[in-house]
Amino acid sequence: MLLKELSSLASPLSQGQVDKLKQLTAELSAVQLAWVGGYLSATAQLGASTGSVESTPEQTLTILYGSQTGNGRGVASELAEKAQAQGYAVNLVSMADYKVRQLKQETLLLAVVSTHGEGEAPDDAIELHKFLASKRAPSLENLHYSVLALGDSSYEFFCQTGKDFDQRLAALGAKSIVPLTECDVDYEAAASTWQQHVLEAVKPLISAASASVVSISSATSSAFTKQKPYSAELLVSQKLTGRDSDRDVRHVEIDLGESGLSYQVGDALGVWFTNSADLVNEIIEQLSLDGATEMTLGDETLSLSQALTEKRELTQLYPGLVQNWAQLSGDEVLLALSEDREQTRQFVLNHQLADLVAQYPVDITAFQLVELLRPITPRLYSIASSQSEVESEVHLTVALVEDQRNGTSRFGGASQFLATADEGAEVKVYVEPNNHFRLPENPETPVIMIGPGTGVAPFRAFMQERAVQGATGESWLFFGNPHFEQDFLYQTEWQQYLNDGSLTRLDSAFSRDQAHKIYVQHRIAERGEALWQWLESGAHLYICGDAERMAKDVHQALLEVVKQFGGKDDEQAAAYLEALRSDKRYQKDVY
């Protein structure tokens, strides 16, 4: 109506300008129209009062995140929302999408970055991390910054990437406005405090004139998140491995119903779980506590049994808990162990709370116990389906984590939950995007997929997606597991893909079907010449699975292939694979 009137009134605008204004406003939402109206009004008033005003660059609060599992992105997004609420101009960007040359133009930078594996930068932070450490990094004397580092104290190089960023920025002349904050797995409280402090610290650095516009890029939105998961229904938890297999691997199907949750192949599904009743009861009995004891956690009043079942991590220890338990028990062996970082780390990796309770008795109250334990954190599983194929479902490939400790079976929290859940059980889930594990945009591009064990999960999704696309690009799968007859996950499906031509090649390595063990890295070496030809013809290379051994062994095998068939030395071979990674032709989803 307003624009119709604008056309008919004696307007100071030309007809061409009116047409452009109509075109612009037709594309804007009600909120955007309101902002434009306020902006034009303020601009007119400013022009009237000063006659002519030189435009000054808007001072922007840049928030960068480097995140492997989504925690860093979540903290950064939350910070951006808080900054926006205070009227600051904000640029929220993944480090993967950030133009490193822009860094010298920044005046205010807040970085949230996690540490992956043994002190390594997460995938989306690799390029910026390398740039800051290189000779190309500029002087940053005009930059004010702060870094929030996310990590896991169970690992030796705790928060190393965050420390690297902080040290490098300082060395380049940037001024820290809030000291480096290091966060463990239970990061929420420390992250919230850091957010509060940095928003206070930037106040005197941002002029009032620059607080009018908020520009947030790279933000993601969904009705369901890690903090607000969707209550889905479990449809199937079917054993994939044979009855004589020494492992229990499940194919899990979950119904997303009318949630509207969408995912891409390569993404992960976050799964919240509850601890088993047997494990909870064992811990309570060992400590001579009363499961009915009530306590307040946050704004909830719960019994001890409820708190241990629904709220606290029981299957994963952390160094601080071992150290506190050593003090409570007074046990000399545990005290000595807790003072040695590497011994503590090994203990954490190979024990659960129930083992700690059984071996080192303590006198503790219900509330003290709950306060010592970390909150439950969801587990991420690589999605094993394409939504183009399964629509409102999502599929997972889940290995039941099981170890024997002194004659007692100990299970992984989430894997046991999914393996034992009945059909129709409620499962709280959310989608965790993984933009660093994507099929090539061109379906004619060949792909090489290396996924032993449950690492094959995303490649099932890849093949479903490529089949729906009618992709003409060749596909090559390397798969490995102990035994052909017992452990060939999705064997029938791979055979169907081979028969219809969707899958061009399949090389398997069943490590224990012969006297000497054969793994996927051995098959890569055997097929080296063909693999090199695929890479040279533009193939994209993917690895999924165990980060500790498999991924490293496979990477070394690839280096040897490049050296042997590409005629390169050690340095050139490493540079070749690094160039593939930089070009997004070499992608990993390892854990």
Coordinates of C-alpha atoms in Angstrom, one line a residue:
M1 CA 0.0 0.0 0.0
L2 CA 2.8 2.4 1.0
L3 CA 4.6 1.8 -2.3
K4 CA 1.5 2.3 -4.3
E5 CA 1.1 5.7 -2.6
L6 CA 4.7 6.4 -3.1
S7 CA 4.2 6.0 -6.9
S8 CA 1.3 8.4 -7.0
L9 CA 2.6 11.1 -4.8
A10 CA 4.8 13.9 -5.9
S11 CA 8.0 12.1 -4.9
P12 CA 11.6 13.5 -4.8
L13 CA 12.7 10.1 -6.2
S14 CA 12.9 9.4 -9.9
Q15 CA 10.7 6.6 -11.3
G16 CA 13.8 4.5 -11.6
Q17 CA 14.7 5.0 -8.0
V18 CA 11.1 4.1 -7.0
D19 CA 11.3 0.9 -9.0
K20 CA 14.6 0.0 -7.3
L21 CA 13.1 0.7 -3.9
K22 CA 10.1 -1.5 -4.7
Q23 CA 12.4 -4.3 -5.8
L24 CA 14.5 -4.1 -2.6
T25 CA 11.6 -4.0 -0.2
A26 CA 9.8 -6.9 -1.9
E27 CA 12.7 -9.1 -0.8
L28 CA 12.8 -8.0 2.9
S29 CA 11.1 -9.5 5.9
A30 CA 9.0 -7.4 8.3
V31 CA 12.0 -7.2 10.7
Q32 CA 14.3 -6.1 7.9
L33 CA 11.9 -3.5 6.7
A34 CA 11.6 -2.1 10.2
W35 CA 15.4 -1.9 10.5
V36 CA 15.7 -0.2 7.0
G37 CA 13.0 2.4 8.1
G38 CA 15.0 3.2 11.3
Y39 CA 18.2 3.3 9.4
L40 CA 16.9 5.8 6.7
S41 CA 15.3 7.9 9.4
A42 CA 18.5 8.1 11.4
T43 CA 20.5 8.8 8.2
A44 CA 18.1 11.7 7.3
Q45 CA 18.4 13.2 10.7
L46 CA 22.2 12.9 10.7
G47 CA 22.4 14.5 7.3
A48 CA 20.1 17.4 8.4
S49 CA 22.1 18.2 11.5
T50 CA 25.6 18.0 10.0
G51 CA 24.9 18.9 6.3
S52 CA 27.6 16.6 5.0
V53 CA 29.1 13.6 6.9
E54 CA 32.1 11.6 5.9
S55 CA 31.4 7.9 6.2
T56 CA 33.6 6.1 8.7
P57 CA 34.3 2.4 8.7
E58 CA 32.0 0.5 11.0
Q59 CA 33.8 -1.0 14.0
T60 CA 32.9 -4.7 14.0
L61 CA 33.3 -7.3 16.7
T62 CA 34.6 -10.3 14.8
I63 CA 33.9 -13.7 16.5
L64 CA 35.7 -16.7 15.0
Y65 CA 35.2 -20.3 15.9
G66 CA 37.2 -23.5 15.2
S67 CA 35.1 -26.4 16.2
Q68 CA 35.4 -30.2 15.7
T69 CA 32.3 -31.4 17.4
G70 CA 30.1 -28.3 17.4
N71 CA 30.8 -27.1 21.0
G72 CA 33.0 -24.2 19.8
R73 CA 30.4 -23.1 17.3
G74 CA 27.7 -23.2 19.9
V75 CA 29.7 -21.0 22.3
A76 CA 30.5 -18.5 19.6
S77 CA 26.9 -18.4 18.4
E78 CA 25.7 -17.8 21.9
L79 CA 28.3 -15.0 22.3
A80 CA 27.2 -13.4 19.0
E81 CA 23.6 -13.4 20.2
K82 CA 24.6 -11.7 23.5
A83 CA 26.7 -9.1 21.6
Q84 CA 23.8 -8.5 19.2
A85 CA 21.4 -7.9 22.1
Q86 CA 23.8 -5.2 23.3
G87 CA 23.7 -3.5 19.9
Y88 CA 27.2 -4.4 18.7
A89 CA 28.1 -4.9 15.1
V90 CA 29.0 -8.6 14.9
N91 CA 30.6 -10.8 12.3
L92 CA 30.4 -14.5 13.3
V93 CA 32.5 -16.7 11.0
S94 CA 33.8 -20.2 11.0
M95 CA 37.6 -20.1 10.8
A96 CA 37.3 -22.3 7.7
D97 CA 35.4 -19.5 5.9
Y98 CA 37.5 -16.6 7.3
K99 CA 39.8 -14.8 4.8
V100 CA 43.1 -14.7 6.5
R101 CA 44.1 -11.5 4.7
Q102 CA 41.3 -9.7 6.5
L103 CA 43.1 -10.2 9.8
K104 CA 45.2 -7.1 9.5
Q105 CA 42.0 -5.0 9.2
E106 CA 40.5 -6.3 12.4
T107 CA 40.4 -4.2 15.6
L108 CA 38.3 -6.5 17.8
L109 CA 38.6 -10.3 17.7
L110 CA 37.1 -12.9 19.9
A111 CA 38.2 -16.5 19.1
V112 CA 36.7 -19.8 20.3
V113 CA 38.7 -22.8 19.3
S114 CA 38.9 -26.4 20.4
T115 CA 41.8 -28.8 20.3
H116 CA 41.5 -32.1 18.4
G117 CA 43.3 -35.3 19.1
E118 CA 46.9 -34.8 20.4
G119 CA 47.1 -31.1 20.4
E120 CA 45.9 -30.6 16.8
A121 CA 43.8 -27.8 15.4
P122 CA 40.3 -28.8 14.4
D123 CA 39.7 -29.1 10.7
D124 CA 38.1 -25.7 10.2
A125 CA 41.0 -23.9 12.1
I126 CA 43.9 -25.5 10.3
E127 CA 44.4 -22.8 7.7
L128 CA 44.2 -19.9 10.1
H129 CA 46.4 -21.7 12.6
K130 CA 49.1 -22.3 9.9
F131 CA 48.8 -18.7 8.7
L132 CA 49.4 -17.2 12.2
A133 CA 52.5 -19.4 12.6
S134 CA 53.9 -18.4 9.2
K135 CA 56.0 -15.5 8.0
R136 CA 53.1 -14.2 6.1
A137 CA 51.2 -13.2 9.3
P138 CA 51.0 -9.4 9.6
S139 CA 51.7 -7.1 12.5
L140 CA 48.5 -6.8 14.6
E141 CA 49.3 -3.9 16.8
N142 CA 45.8 -2.4 16.3
L143 CA 44.0 -5.6 17.3
H144 CA 42.4 -6.3 20.7
Y145 CA 41.5 -9.9 21.3
S146 CA 40.6 -12.7 23.6
V147 CA 40.7 -16.5 23.2
L148 CA 38.5 -19.2 24.7
A149 CA 40.1 -22.6 24.4
L150 CA 38.1 -25.8 24.6
G151 CA 39.8 -29.1 25.4
D152 CA 39.8 -32.3 27.3
S153 CA 42.2 -32.7 30.3
S154 CA 42.3 -36.4 29.7
Y155 CA 44.7 -35.6 26.8
E156 CA 48.3 -34.5 27.2
F157 CA 48.1 -31.4 25.1
F158 CA 45.1 -29.8 26.9
C159 CA 43.7 -26.8 25.0
Q160 CA 46.9 -26.6 22.9
T161 CA 45.3 -25.0 19.9
G162 CA 43.8 -22.2 22.0
K163 CA 47.2 -21.6 23.6
D164 CA 48.8 -21.5 20.2
F165 CA 46.3 -18.8 19.0
D166 CA 46.8 -16.7 22.1
Q167 CA 50.6 -16.9 22.0
R168 CA 50.7 -16.1 18.3
L169 CA 48.3 -13.2 18.4
A170 CA 50.3 -11.7 21.3
A171 CA 53.6 -12.2 19.4
L172 CA 52.2 -10.3 16.5
G173 CA 51.5 -7.3 18.7
A174 CA 47.8 -7.8 19.5
K175 CA 46.6 -6.8 22.9
S176 CA 44.6 -9.3 25.1
I177 CA 41.5 -7.8 26.7
V178 CA 40.7 -10.9 28.7
P179 CA 43.3 -13.6 29.5
L180 CA 43.2 -16.9 27.7
T181 CA 40.4 -19.0 29.3
E182 CA 40.9 -22.8 29.2
C183 CA 37.8 -25.0 29.4
D184 CA 37.5 -28.7 30.1
V185 CA 34.8 -31.0 28.8
D186 CA 32.3 -29.5 31.2
Y187 CA 32.9 -26.1 29.6
E188 CA 29.5 -24.3 30.0
A189 CA 30.1 -22.4 33.2
A190 CA 33.6 -21.2 32.3
A191 CA 32.5 -20.3 28.8
S192 CA 29.6 -18.2 30.1
T193 CA 31.9 -16.3 32.5
W194 CA 34.3 -15.6 29.6
Q195 CA 31.5 -14.3 27.5
Q196 CA 30.4 -11.9 30.2
H197 CA 33.9 -10.7 30.8
V198 CA 34.7 -10.1 27.1
L199 CA 31.5 -8.2 26.5
E200 CA 32.3 -5.9 29.4
A201 CA 35.9 -5.5 28.1
V202 CA 34.9 -4.5 24.6
K203 CA 32.5 -1.7 25.8
P204 CA 35.1 1.0 26.0
L205 CA 36.6 -0.1 22.7
I206 CA 33.4 0.3 20.6
S207 CA 32.2 3.7 19.8
A208 CA 28.5 4.5 20.0
A209 CA 28.3 5.3 16.3
S210 CA 29.2 1.7 15.5
A211 CA 26.6 0.0 17.6
S212 CA 23.7 0.3 15.2
V213 CA 24.0 -2.7 12.9
V214 CA 24.5 -6.3 13.6
S215 CA 25.8 -8.5 10.7
I216 CA 26.0 -12.2 11.6
S217 CA 27.2 -14.6 8.9
S218 CA 27.8 -18.3 9.0
A219 CA 25.2 -18.8 11.7
T220 CA 23.1 -21.9 11.7
S221 CA 19.6 -22.2 13.0
S222 CA 17.4 -25.2 13.9
A223 CA 14.5 -25.8 16.2
F224 CA 16.4 -28.6 17.8
T225 CA 19.9 -28.3 19.1
K226 CA 22.3 -29.9 21.6
Q227 CA 20.7 -27.9 24.4
K228 CA 17.1 -28.6 23.0
P229 CA 17.2 -32.0 21.4
Y230 CA 14.3 -33.7 19.6
S231 CA 12.7 -36.7 21.3
A232 CA 12.8 -39.2 18.5
E233 CA 11.5 -42.8 18.4
L234 CA 13.9 -45.7 18.0
L235 CA 12.7 -48.0 15.3
V236 CA 15.4 -50.6 15.0
S237 CA 18.5 -51.7 16.8
Q238 CA 19.6 -54.7 14.8
K239 CA 22.9 -56.6 15.2
L240 CA 25.0 -56.6 12.1
T241 CA 27.8 -58.9 13.2
G242 CA 27.5 -62.7 13.4
R243 CA 26.8 -64.7 16.5
D244 CA 30.4 -65.8 16.7
S245 CA 31.9 -62.4 16.3
D246 CA 33.8 -61.0 19.2
R247 CA 32.1 -57.6 18.8
D248 CA 28.5 -56.4 18.8
V249 CA 27.9 -53.8 16.0
R250 CA 24.4 -52.5 15.6
H251 CA 22.4 -50.9 12.7
V252 CA 20.2 -48.4 14.4
E253 CA 17.2 -46.6 12.8
I254 CA 15.6 -43.6 14.4
D255 CA 12.4 -41.8 13.3
L256 CA 12.7 -38.0 13.1
G257 CA 8.9 -37.8 12.7
E258 CA 7.6 -34.3 12.1
S259 CA 10.6 -32.6 13.6
G260 CA 11.7 -31.1 10.4
L261 CA 15.3 -32.0 11.3
S262 CA 17.4 -32.2 8.1
Y263 CA 20.9 -33.5 7.6
Q264 CA 23.5 -33.9 4.9
V265 CA 25.6 -37.0 4.2
G266 CA 28.8 -36.5 6.2
D267 CA 26.9 -35.0 9.2
A268 CA 26.8 -36.6 12.7
L269 CA 23.9 -37.3 15.0
G270 CA 24.2 -36.2 18.6
V271 CA 22.6 -38.8 21.0
W272 CA 21.8 -38.1 24.6
F273 CA 21.6 -41.2 26.7
T274 CA 20.8 -42.4 30.2
N275 CA 23.1 -44.6 32.3
S276 CA 22.1 -48.2 32.9
A277 CA 20.2 -49.0 36.1
D278 CA 22.5 -51.8 37.0
L279 CA 25.6 -49.5 36.8
V280 CA 23.9 -46.9 38.9
N281 CA 22.8 -49.4 41.6
E282 CA 26.3 -50.9 41.7
I283 CA 27.9 -47.5 42.4
I284 CA 25.3 -46.6 45.0
E285 CA 25.7 -49.9 46.8
Q286 CA 29.5 -49.9 46.7
L287 CA 29.5 -46.4 48.4
S288 CA 26.8 -47.4 50.9
L289 CA 24.6 -44.5 49.8
D290 CA 20.8 -44.2 49.6
G291 CA 19.5 -43.9 46.0
A292 CA 16.4 -42.0 47.3
T293 CA 18.5 -39.2 48.8
E294 CA 17.2 -35.9 47.3
M295 CA 19.3 -33.1 46.1
T296 CA 19.0 -29.9 44.0
L297 CA 20.8 -29.6 40.7
G298 CA 20.2 -26.3 39.0
D299 CA 16.5 -25.7 39.3
E300 CA 15.7 -29.4 39.6
T301 CA 15.2 -31.6 42.7
L302 CA 16.3 -35.1 42.0
S303 CA 17.0 -38.3 43.8
L304 CA 20.6 -39.6 43.8
S305 CA 19.5 -42.5 41.5
Q306 CA 17.9 -40.0 39.1
A307 CA 21.0 -37.8 39.1
L308 CA 23.3 -40.6 38.4
T309 CA 21.1 -42.1 35.7
E310 CA 20.2 -38.9 33.8
K311 CA 22.6 -36.2 34.7
R312 CA 26.1 -37.5 35.4
E313 CA 28.9 -39.1 33.4
L314 CA 29.6 -42.6 34.9
T315 CA 31.5 -44.4 32.1
Q316 CA 34.2 -41.8 31.4
L317 CA 36.6 -40.6 34.1
Y318 CA 38.7 -37.4 34.0
P319 CA 42.0 -36.5 35.7
G320 CA 40.5 -34.1 38.2
L321 CA 38.2 -36.8 39.5
V322 CA 41.0 -39.3 39.9
Q323 CA 43.1 -36.7 41.8
N324 CA 40.2 -35.8 44.1
W325 CA 39.4 -39.4 44.7
A326 CA 43.0 -40.1 45.7
Q327 CA 42.8 -37.3 48.3
L328 CA 39.5 -38.7 49.7
S329 CA 40.7 -42.3 49.8
G330 CA 44.2 -41.5 51.1
D331 CA 45.4 -44.6 49.2
E332 CA 49.2 -44.2 48.6
V333 CA 49.1 -46.1 45.3
L334 CA 46.3 -43.9 43.9
L335 CA 47.9 -40.7 45.3
A336 CA 51.2 -41.6 43.6
L337 CA 49.4 -42.4 40.3
S338 CA 47.4 -39.2 40.4
E339 CA 50.6 -37.1 40.6
D340 CA 51.9 -38.6 37.4
R341 CA 50.2 -37.1 34.3
E342 CA 50.7 -40.0 32.0
Q343 CA 49.8 -42.6 34.5
T344 CA 46.6 -40.7 35.3
R345 CA 45.8 -40.5 31.6
Q346 CA 46.2 -44.2 31.2
F347 CA 44.0 -44.9 34.3
V348 CA 41.3 -42.6 32.9
L349 CA 41.3 -44.3 29.6
N350 CA 41.1 -47.8 31.0
H351 CA 38.7 -47.4 34.0
Q352 CA 35.2 -46.3 34.8
L353 CA 33.8 -44.8 38.0
A354 CA 32.6 -48.2 39.2
D355 CA 36.2 -49.5 39.0
L356 CA 37.5 -46.5 40.9
V357 CA 34.8 -47.0 43.6
A358 CA 35.5 -50.8 43.9
Q359 CA 39.3 -50.5 44.1
Y360 CA 39.6 -47.4 46.3
P361 CA 36.8 -47.1 48.9
V362 CA 36.0 -43.6 50.2
D363 CA 33.5 -42.1 52.7
I364 CA 31.5 -39.6 50.6
T365 CA 28.0 -38.1 50.7
A366 CA 25.5 -38.3 47.9
F367 CA 25.9 -34.6 47.1
Q368 CA 29.7 -34.7 47.2
L369 CA 29.6 -37.6 44.7
V370 CA 27.4 -35.8 42.3
E371 CA 29.4 -32.6 42.6
L372 CA 32.6 -34.5 41.7
L373 CA 31.2 -36.0 38.5
R374 CA 30.9 -34.3 35.2
P375 CA 27.6 -33.7 33.5
I376 CA 26.6 -36.3 30.9
T377 CA 27.6 -35.2 27.4
P378 CA 26.0 -36.5 24.2
R379 CA 27.9 -38.8 21.9
L380 CA 28.3 -38.1 18.2
Y381 CA 27.8 -40.8 15.6
S382 CA 28.5 -40.5 11.9
I383 CA 25.2 -40.7 10.1
A384 CA 24.9 -43.9 8.0
S385 CA 22.0 -42.8 5.7
S386 CA 21.1 -40.2 3.1
Q387 CA 17.9 -38.3 3.8
S388 CA 17.2 -38.4 0.1
E389 CA 16.8 -42.2 0.5
V390 CA 15.3 -42.6 4.0
E391 CA 13.4 -39.3 4.3
S392 CA 12.3 -38.8 7.9
E393 CA 14.6 -41.5 9.3
V394 CA 18.3 -41.4 10.3
H395 CA 20.5 -44.4 10.5
L396 CA 23.6 -45.1 12.6
T397 CA 26.2 -47.8 12.8
V398 CA 27.0 -48.3 16.5
A399 CA 29.7 -50.6 18.0
L400 CA 28.8 -51.7 21.6
V401 CA 31.8 -50.6 23.7
E402 CA 32.6 -53.5 26.0
D403 CA 35.6 -54.3 28.2
Q404 CA 36.3 -56.9 30.8
R405 CA 37.6 -55.4 34.1
N406 CA 38.5 -57.9 36.8
G407 CA 35.9 -60.3 35.5
T408 CA 33.2 -57.6 35.2
S409 CA 31.8 -56.3 31.9
R410 CA 32.0 -52.5 31.5
F411 CA 30.1 -50.9 28.7
G412 CA 30.1 -47.5 26.9
G413 CA 27.2 -45.3 28.1
A414 CA 25.6 -44.3 24.8
S415 CA 26.4 -47.5 22.9
Q416 CA 24.8 -49.7 25.6
F417 CA 21.8 -47.4 25.7
L418 CA 21.3 -47.8 21.9
A419 CA 22.1 -51.5 21.9
T420 CA 19.6 -52.4 24.6
A421 CA 16.8 -49.9 23.9
D422 CA 13.5 -51.4 23.0
E423 CA 11.7 -50.7 19.8
G424 CA 9.7 -47.5 20.3
A425 CA 12.1 -46.1 23.0
E426 CA 12.6 -42.4 23.2
V427 CA 16.0 -41.1 22.0
K428 CA 16.9 -37.4 22.4
V429 CA 18.9 -36.4 19.3
Y430 CA 20.1 -33.4 17.3
V431 CA 22.1 -33.0 14.1
E432 CA 25.7 -31.8 14.2
P433 CA 26.8 -30.5 10.8
N434 CA 30.2 -31.5 9.5
N435 CA 31.0 -29.2 6.6
H436 CA 34.5 -30.8 6.4
F437 CA 33.3 -34.2 5.3
R438 CA 31.2 -33.6 2.1
L439 CA 30.8 -35.3 -1.2
P440 CA 32.2 -33.4 -4.2
E441 CA 29.7 -31.0 -5.7
N442 CA 30.1 -32.6 -9.1
P443 CA 28.6 -36.1 -9.1
E444 CA 31.0 -37.0 -11.9
T445 CA 34.0 -36.7 -9.6
P446 CA 35.5 -40.1 -8.5
V447 CA 35.6 -40.8 -4.7
I448 CA 37.9 -43.1 -2.7
M449 CA 36.4 -44.1 0.7
I450 CA 38.5 -45.7 3.4
G451 CA 36.3 -46.9 6.3
P452 CA 37.2 -49.9 8.4
G453 CA 34.9 -51.1 11.1
T454 CA 32.1 -48.6 12.0
G455 CA 34.1 -46.1 10.0
V456 CA 32.1 -47.4 7.0
A457 CA 29.0 -45.6 8.3
P458 CA 29.2 -42.3 6.4
F459 CA 30.1 -44.2 3.2
R460 CA 26.8 -46.1 3.3
A461 CA 25.3 -42.6 3.3
F462 CA 27.6 -41.5 0.5
M463 CA 26.5 -44.4 -1.7
Q464 CA 22.8 -43.9 -1.0
E465 CA 23.2 -40.2 -2.0
R466 CA 25.2 -41.0 -5.1
A467 CA 22.7 -43.6 -6.2
V468 CA 19.8 -41.1 -5.8
Q469 CA 21.8 -38.5 -7.7
G470 CA 22.5 -41.0 -10.5
A471 CA 26.2 -40.0 -10.1
T472 CA 28.4 -41.2 -12.9
G473 CA 31.7 -40.7 -11.0
E474 CA 33.5 -43.8 -10.0
S475 CA 33.5 -45.0 -6.4
W476 CA 36.1 -47.1 -4.5
L477 CA 35.6 -48.5 -1.0
F478 CA 38.3 -49.9 1.3
F479 CA 36.8 -51.8 4.2
G480 CA 38.3 -53.8 7.0
N481 CA 37.3 -55.9 10.0
P482 CA 38.5 -59.0 11.7
H483 CA 36.5 -61.8 9.9
F484 CA 34.8 -62.0 6.6
E485 CA 32.0 -64.3 7.8
Q486 CA 31.2 -62.5 11.0
D487 CA 32.1 -58.9 10.6
F488 CA 31.4 -57.8 7.0
L489 CA 29.1 -54.9 7.8
Y490 CA 26.4 -54.2 5.1
Q491 CA 27.9 -56.9 2.9
T492 CA 24.7 -57.4 0.9
E493 CA 24.3 -53.6 0.2
W494 CA 27.9 -53.3 -1.1
Q495 CA 27.3 -56.3 -3.3
Q496 CA 24.2 -54.6 -4.8
Y497 CA 26.1 -51.4 -5.4
L498 CA 28.8 -53.4 -7.2
N499 CA 26.2 -55.2 -9.3
D500 CA 24.4 -52.0 -10.4
G501 CA 27.7 -50.1 -11.0
S502 CA 27.2 -47.5 -8.3
L503 CA 30.3 -48.9 -6.6
T504 CA 33.2 -49.4 -9.0
R505 CA 35.7 -51.1 -6.7
L506 CA 35.7 -52.8 -3.3
D507 CA 38.9 -53.8 -1.5
S508 CA 38.5 -55.6 1.8
A509 CA 40.9 -56.5 4.6
F510 CA 39.9 -59.1 7.1
S511 CA 42.7 -59.0 9.5
R512 CA 42.3 -62.4 11.3
D513 CA 41.3 -64.6 8.4
Q514 CA 44.9 -65.6 7.8
A515 CA 48.0 -66.2 9.8
H516 CA 49.4 -62.7 9.2
K517 CA 47.2 -59.7 9.9
I518 CA 46.0 -57.6 6.9
Y519 CA 44.6 -54.1 7.4
V520 CA 43.3 -51.5 5.0
Q521 CA 46.7 -49.8 4.9
H522 CA 48.1 -53.0 3.4
R523 CA 45.4 -53.0 0.7
I524 CA 46.2 -49.4 -0.1
A525 CA 49.8 -50.3 -0.6
E526 CA 48.9 -53.2 -2.8
R527 CA 46.6 -51.1 -5.0
G528 CA 49.0 -48.1 -4.9
E529 CA 49.4 -47.6 -8.7
A530 CA 45.6 -47.6 -9.4
L531 CA 45.0 -45.3 -6.4
W532 CA 47.6 -42.9 -7.6
Q533 CA 45.9 -42.8 -11.0
W534 CA 42.6 -42.0 -9.4
L535 CA 44.1 -39.2 -7.4
E536 CA 45.7 -37.8 -10.4
S537 CA 42.4 -37.9 -12.3
G538 CA 40.8 -35.7 -9.6
A539 CA 39.4 -38.2 -7.1
H540 CA 38.3 -37.1 -3.7
L541 CA 39.8 -39.1 -0.8
Y542 CA 37.9 -39.8 2.5
I543 CA 38.9 -41.5 5.7
C544 CA 36.6 -42.4 8.6
G545 CA 37.2 -44.3 11.8
D546 CA 39.8 -44.6 14.6
A547 CA 42.1 -41.6 14.9
E548 CA 44.6 -43.1 17.2
R549 CA 46.0 -45.8 14.9
M550 CA 44.1 -46.4 11.7
A551 CA 44.0 -42.9 10.4
K552 CA 47.8 -42.5 11.1
D553 CA 48.6 -45.8 9.4
V554 CA 46.5 -45.0 6.4
H555 CA 48.0 -41.6 6.0
Q556 CA 51.5 -43.1 6.1
A557 CA 50.4 -45.7 3.5
L558 CA 49.1 -42.9 1.3
L559 CA 52.4 -41.0 1.6
E560 CA 54.3 -44.1 0.5
V561 CA 51.9 -44.4 -2.5
V562 CA 52.5 -40.8 -3.5
K563 CA 56.3 -41.3 -3.2
Q564 CA 56.5 -44.5 -5.1
F565 CA 54.1 -43.8 -8.0
G566 CA 54.3 -40.0 -8.0
G567 CA 58.1 -40.0 -7.9
K568 CA 58.2 -37.7 -4.9
D569 CA 60.5 -37.4 -1.8
D570 CA 59.2 -37.3 1.8
E571 CA 58.7 -33.5 1.8
Q572 CA 57.0 -33.4 -1.6
A573 CA 54.7 -36.3 -0.8
A574 CA 53.6 -34.6 2.5
A575 CA 53.0 -31.4 0.5
Y576 CA 51.0 -33.3 -2.1
L577 CA 48.6 -34.6 0.5
E578 CA 48.5 -31.3 2.3
A579 CA 47.4 -29.7 -1.0
L580 CA 44.7 -32.2 -1.4
R581 CA 43.5 -31.4 2.1
S582 CA 43.6 -27.7 1.4
D583 CA 41.6 -28.2 -1.8
K584 CA 39.0 -30.3 0.2
R585 CA 39.9 -33.4 -1.8
Y586 CA 41.3 -35.2 1.3
Q587 CA 38.8 -35.2 4.2
K588 CA 38.8 -37.1 7.5
D589 CA 36.1 -37.9 10.0
V590 CA 38.2 -39.6 12.7
Y591 CA 37.5 -40.1 16.4

